[in-house]
Coordinates of C-alpha atoms in Angstrom, one line a residue:
M10 CA 108.8 109.9 101.8
M11 CA 106.0 107.1 102.8
S12 CA 105.0 104.6 99.6
F13 CA 101.5 104.2 101.9
V14 CA 99.1 105.6 102.9
P15 CA 95.2 105.5 104.2
C16 CA 92.4 104.3 101.8
F17 CA 89.2 103.8 103.7
G18 CA 86.1 101.7 101.5
N19 CA 83.7 98.7 102.8
S20 CA 81.9 100.6 105.9
S21 CA 80.8 96.8 107.9
V22 CA 82.0 96.7 111.6
T23 CA 82.8 93.9 113.1
T24 CA 83.3 93.4 117.0
K25 CA 84.2 91.2 119.8
L26 CA 80.0 90.3 119.8
Q27 CA 79.1 89.9 116.3
V28 CA 80.6 86.4 116.1
G29 CA 77.9 84.2 113.9
S30 CA 76.7 80.8 114.5
I31 CA 77.1 78.1 112.2
P32 CA 75.9 78.2 108.4
N33 CA 72.9 76.2 108.0
K34 CA 75.3 74.5 104.7
N35 CA 77.0 72.7 107.9
V36 CA 74.5 71.0 108.8
I37 CA 74.2 67.6 106.7
S38 CA 71.2 65.3 106.3
I39 CA 72.5 61.1 106.8
D40 CA 70.2 58.2 107.3
T41 CA 70.7 58.7 111.2
P42 CA 69.1 61.7 112.8
N43 CA 70.7 65.1 111.7
V44 CA 74.2 65.6 113.1
A45 CA 75.6 69.1 113.2
R46 CA 79.2 68.8 111.3
R47 CA 81.6 70.1 114.0
P48 CA 83.8 72.7 112.9
T49 CA 87.0 72.4 111.8
L50 CA 90.3 73.6 114.1
T51 CA 90.6 76.2 110.6
Q52 CA 87.4 77.5 110.9
T53 CA 87.4 78.1 114.9
R54 CA 90.4 79.8 114.8
Q55 CA 89.1 82.3 111.8
R56 CA 85.9 82.6 113.9
S57 CA 88.5 83.5 117.1
L58 CA 90.6 86.1 114.8
R59 CA 87.5 88.0 113.4
G60 CA 86.4 88.0 117.4
D61 CA 89.4 89.8 118.6
P62 CA 91.1 91.8 116.3
S63 CA 93.9 92.7 117.8
R64 CA 95.5 89.1 117.2
R65 CA 94.5 88.8 113.6
F66 CA 97.4 90.8 112.0
K67 CA 101.2 89.5 112.3
N68 CA 104.3 91.0 111.2
E69 CA 103.7 94.7 111.5
K70 CA 105.5 97.4 110.4
I71 CA 104.8 100.3 110.8
L72 CA 104.7 102.8 107.4
Q73 CA 103.6 105.8 109.0
R74 CA 102.7 107.2 112.7
G75 CA 101.2 110.7 112.6
S76 CA 99.5 112.1 116.1
T77 CA 96.2 110.3 116.0
S78 CA 97.0 106.9 114.3
V79 CA 99.4 104.8 112.5
V80 CA 99.7 102.8 109.9
S81 CA 101.7 99.6 109.2
K82 CA 102.3 97.0 106.7
C83 CA 100.9 93.7 107.5
T84 CA 99.6 90.2 107.0
D85 CA 96.0 89.6 108.0
L86 CA 95.7 86.4 108.9
V87 CA 91.6 86.0 107.9
M88 CA 91.9 87.1 104.1
R89 CA 95.0 85.4 104.1
K90 CA 97.5 88.2 102.4
Q91 CA 99.5 91.2 103.1
I92 CA 98.0 94.8 104.1
A93 CA 97.6 98.2 105.3
L94 CA 96.7 98.5 108.4
K95 CA 95.1 101.7 109.8
K96 CA 95.2 102.0 113.4
V97 CA 93.1 105.0 114.8
K98 CA 92.8 105.8 118.5
W99 CA 89.2 106.1 120.0
P100 CA 88.2 109.7 120.1
F101 CA 88.3 109.8 116.7
L102 CA 86.3 107.3 115.6
S103 CA 83.3 109.3 114.2
Q104 CA 85.8 111.4 111.9
I105 CA 87.7 107.9 110.7
K106 CA 84.2 106.8 109.9
R107 CA 83.2 109.4 108.2
E108 CA 86.1 109.3 106.1
F109 CA 85.9 105.7 105.6
D110 CA 82.3 106.1 104.5
I111 CA 83.1 108.2 101.7
Q112 CA 85.7 106.2 100.2
K113 CA 83.3 103.0 100.1
T114 CA 80.9 105.2 98.1
V115 CA 83.7 105.5 95.6
S116 CA 86.1 102.4 96.0
E117 CA 85.1 100.2 93.3
H118 CA 86.8 102.3 90.8
P119 CA 90.2 101.2 89.6
N120 CA 91.8 104.4 90.1
I121 CA 90.8 104.9 93.7
A122 CA 92.4 102.9 96.3
G123 CA 90.5 100.3 97.7
V124 CA 89.8 98.9 101.4
A125 CA 88.4 95.6 102.9
N126 CA 86.7 96.6 106.4
M127 CA 86.7 98.5 109.2
L128 CA 87.1 96.6 113.0
K129 CA 86.9 98.0 116.3
D130 CA 88.9 96.6 119.4
F131 CA 87.2 97.7 122.2
D132 CA 89.9 96.4 124.4
N133 CA 92.6 98.7 123.2
R134 CA 90.3 100.9 122.7
E135 CA 91.2 101.5 119.2
V136 CA 89.3 101.3 115.6
Y137 CA 91.4 99.2 112.6
I138 CA 90.9 99.9 109.0
L139 CA 92.2 97.5 106.4
M140 CA 93.6 98.9 103.2
E141 CA 94.3 97.8 99.9
L142 CA 98.6 98.0 99.9
L143 CA 99.7 99.5 97.2
D144 CA 104.0 98.7 97.1
G145 CA 105.0 101.0 94.0
G146 CA 105.3 104.5 96.1
D147 CA 103.4 107.7 95.8
L148 CA 103.7 109.5 92.7
V149 CA 106.3 112.2 94.2
E150 CA 108.9 109.2 94.3
V151 CA 107.7 108.2 90.3
V152 CA 108.3 111.9 88.9
T153 CA 111.4 112.5 91.4
R154 CA 113.2 108.8 89.9
K155 CA 113.6 110.7 86.5
R156 CA 115.5 113.7 86.1
E157 CA 113.2 115.5 84.0
G158 CA 109.4 114.7 83.6
M159 CA 107.7 112.6 82.1
N160 CA 107.5 112.2 79.0
A161 CA 104.2 112.6 77.0
Q162 CA 103.6 108.8 76.2
V163 CA 104.1 108.1 79.9
F164 CA 102.4 111.0 80.9
V165 CA 99.0 110.6 79.2
S166 CA 98.4 107.1 80.5
Y167 CA 98.4 108.2 84.3
A168 CA 96.8 111.5 83.4
R169 CA 94.4 109.5 81.7
Q170 CA 93.4 107.3 84.7
L171 CA 93.5 109.7 87.3
A172 CA 90.9 112.2 85.2
S173 CA 88.9 108.8 85.2
G174 CA 89.2 108.1 89.0
L175 CA 88.1 111.6 90.1
L176 CA 85.0 111.6 86.8
H177 CA 84.1 108.5 88.8
M178 CA 84.7 110.6 92.2
H179 CA 82.4 113.4 90.5
S180 CA 79.9 111.0 89.3
K181 CA 79.1 110.1 92.6
G182 CA 79.1 113.6 94.7
V183 CA 82.4 112.8 96.2
V184 CA 85.1 115.8 96.1
H185 CA 88.7 114.5 97.0
R186 CA 89.6 118.4 98.0
D187 CA 93.5 117.5 98.7
I188 CA 94.9 116.1 95.3
K189 CA 98.1 116.3 94.8
P190 CA 100.9 113.5 94.2
D191 CA 101.8 112.5 97.6
N192 CA 98.0 111.7 97.6
I193 CA 98.5 109.6 94.4
C194 CA 100.2 105.9 94.6
S195 CA 101.1 103.1 92.4
D196 CA 100.2 99.7 92.6
T197 CA 103.3 98.0 90.8
T198 CA 101.2 94.4 90.0
N199 CA 99.1 96.1 87.1
G200 CA 101.0 99.7 86.6
S201 CA 98.3 101.8 87.5
M202 CA 98.0 105.0 89.5
K203 CA 95.4 105.3 92.5
F204 CA 93.9 108.6 94.5
V205 CA 94.8 108.0 98.1
D206 CA 93.5 109.6 101.7
F207 CA 90.1 111.0 101.8
G208 CA 90.9 112.2 105.1
D209 CA 89.5 115.8 103.9
A210 CA 87.0 114.6 101.1
A211 CA 83.3 115.6 101.0
Y212 CA 79.6 115.3 99.7
V213 CA 79.5 117.8 97.3
D214 CA 76.1 119.1 98.6
E215 CA 77.1 119.7 102.0
T216 CA 77.6 122.9 103.6
I217 CA 81.3 124.0 103.4
K218 CA 82.7 124.9 106.9
K219 CA 86.5 125.2 105.6
Y220 CA 87.5 126.4 102.9
M221 CA 90.8 126.4 102.5
I222 CA 91.5 122.5 103.1
G223 CA 94.2 120.8 101.2
T224 CA 97.7 121.6 100.3
M225 CA 98.4 125.4 99.7
Q226 CA 100.2 125.1 96.8
Y227 CA 97.1 123.1 94.9
I228 CA 94.6 125.0 96.2
A229 CA 92.5 126.6 93.9
P230 CA 92.9 130.4 93.6
E231 CA 88.5 130.9 94.7
L232 CA 88.8 128.9 97.8
I233 CA 91.9 131.3 98.9
V234 CA 89.6 133.9 98.2
A235 CA 86.6 132.5 99.4
Q236 CA 88.7 131.6 103.5
Q237 CA 89.8 135.3 103.2
M238 CA 86.0 136.8 102.7
H239 CA 84.5 134.3 104.7
D240 CA 87.2 135.1 107.8
S241 CA 85.9 139.0 107.4
W242 CA 82.6 138.0 107.5
G243 CA 81.9 135.7 109.9
D244 CA 79.9 132.4 109.5
Q245 CA 78.2 133.8 105.9
V246 CA 78.8 130.8 103.2
L247 CA 79.9 131.7 99.9
N248 CA 79.3 129.6 97.2
V249 CA 82.3 127.8 95.8
D250 CA 82.5 125.1 92.9
L251 CA 84.3 122.6 94.6
K252 CA 84.5 119.5 91.5
A253 CA 86.3 122.9 89.8
C254 CA 88.6 122.7 93.0
D255 CA 89.4 119.5 92.1
V256 CA 90.3 120.2 88.6
W257 CA 92.9 123.1 89.6
S258 CA 94.1 120.6 92.4
L259 CA 95.0 117.7 89.5
G260 CA 96.1 120.5 87.0
V261 CA 98.9 121.6 89.5
T262 CA 99.6 117.9 90.0
F263 CA 100.4 117.4 86.3
Y264 CA 101.9 120.4 85.7
S265 CA 104.6 118.4 88.3
M266 CA 104.1 115.2 86.8
L267 CA 105.0 117.1 83.1
S268 CA 108.1 118.7 84.7
R269 CA 108.8 118.5 88.3
K270 CA 108.2 121.8 89.3
L271 CA 105.4 123.5 90.6
P272 CA 104.1 126.8 88.8
F273 CA 103.1 128.7 91.8
K274 CA 103.7 128.4 96.1
E275 CA 100.1 129.5 96.4
A276 CA 97.6 130.7 93.9
S277 CA 97.1 134.1 95.1
L278 CA 98.5 137.8 94.4
K279 CA 101.5 137.2 97.3
D280 CA 103.0 134.6 94.6
T281 CA 105.0 136.1 91.8
N282 CA 104.2 134.1 89.2
Y283 CA 100.9 134.0 89.8
S284 CA 100.3 137.6 89.1
I285 CA 101.7 137.8 86.4
Y286 CA 99.9 134.8 84.9
Q287 CA 96.6 136.6 86.1
H288 CA 97.6 139.8 84.4
D289 CA 99.0 138.5 80.8
N290 CA 98.2 135.0 81.1
R291 CA 100.8 133.8 78.8
N292 CA 103.4 131.5 81.0
L293 CA 101.7 129.5 83.7
G294 CA 105.2 128.9 86.3
T295 CA 108.2 130.3 84.9
Q296 CA 108.8 130.9 81.3
K297 CA 112.2 128.8 81.5
V298 CA 109.5 125.6 82.5
W299 CA 106.9 127.2 80.3
A300 CA 108.9 127.0 76.9
T301 CA 110.0 122.9 77.7
F302 CA 105.7 122.6 76.9
D303 CA 104.9 120.8 73.7
P304 CA 101.4 122.4 72.7
E305 CA 99.2 119.7 73.8
M306 CA 100.5 119.9 77.1
R307 CA 99.5 123.9 77.0
T308 CA 96.2 123.8 76.3
L309 CA 95.3 120.8 78.6
L310 CA 97.0 122.8 81.1
R311 CA 96.0 126.6 80.0
N312 CA 92.0 125.0 81.1
M313 CA 92.9 123.8 83.8
L314 CA 94.2 125.7 85.3
Q315 CA 91.7 128.8 84.3
I316 CA 91.6 131.2 86.9
D317 CA 88.0 131.8 86.4
P318 CA 86.4 128.4 87.7
R319 CA 83.3 129.1 85.2
K320 CA 85.8 129.1 82.5
R321 CA 87.6 125.5 83.5
W322 CA 87.3 122.2 81.8
R323 CA 85.3 120.0 83.8
I324 CA 86.5 116.7 84.6
G325 CA 85.0 115.4 81.7
Q326 CA 86.2 117.5 79.1
V327 CA 89.7 116.7 80.5
V328 CA 88.6 113.1 79.8
E329 CA 88.0 113.6 76.4
Y330 CA 90.7 115.3 75.8
L331 CA 93.6 112.3 77.0
I332 CA 91.6 109.9 75.0
K333 CA 91.8 112.0 72.3
W334 CA 96.2 112.8 72.3
Q335 CA 96.6 109.1 73.4
N336 CA 94.9 108.1 70.4
K337 CA 97.3 110.5 68.3
I338 CA 100.2 109.3 70.3
N339 CA 99.3 105.1 70.1
P340 CA 97.4 105.6 67.0

């Protein structure tokens, strides 16, 4: 399980041609005619590294290799710190730029992973994304370190952070579309949880081109139905509330945090547990697992995993509930 995953933000682009002149503040005035101060060796080296991205990063250690990209842990000689670096093949420039821009829209929130920059390496025909390095592992690792699910106190702390991050996303008109434990990472410097990997993210006002995006166990039931209808009817656009779908995915994630299990293999009648839940609405997942949840947990999960998206809690309601629950635990 990989501990570092891509996350995107600041959309400034640096190329070999974008090497600026010495700023005016480096020109000093003395009694003799003005003389431009020569840049130091460090300044010259910094500017050289900025102009040639391929020389900027040292001690690269590959963390994840995909068909179109490679993510590495490395040292950035310009920022002088360790980062996560994603290298993407040139033909996927427009795709990665879109992901980068969406991440930039929301990355100022403390529970959304940040980025530093995006660079183009024309010689090697690659695009570099400079990302925040999260060294605490993903939520899958955090959950599986123990034999049982999280206790209420730990869960509420993490859940409130994640709900707050999602509320911020939605307030900016962004939906994640692939919320799951694999796309949530922890930061050991402050113990925070952060959303990562905005490859499937979208703006809420965009026309939906594909409904079933994400991982099957976390996809909301209305998206599965919409995809089936779309496949049958052709190009007709169906009205789906993608914010409500994000809440469903986060609800399934919360279920896994509390139990180390998933309620359904998929939210359709193909799945026995889902079929039972749809008809009697008593147990989410197996009766054995559901019986281990206390009343506060059940209330939260029932409202986040309402089959009818119109009755499902909005993310703001989730945040309010978690705040009250946390205050009850820690008066």
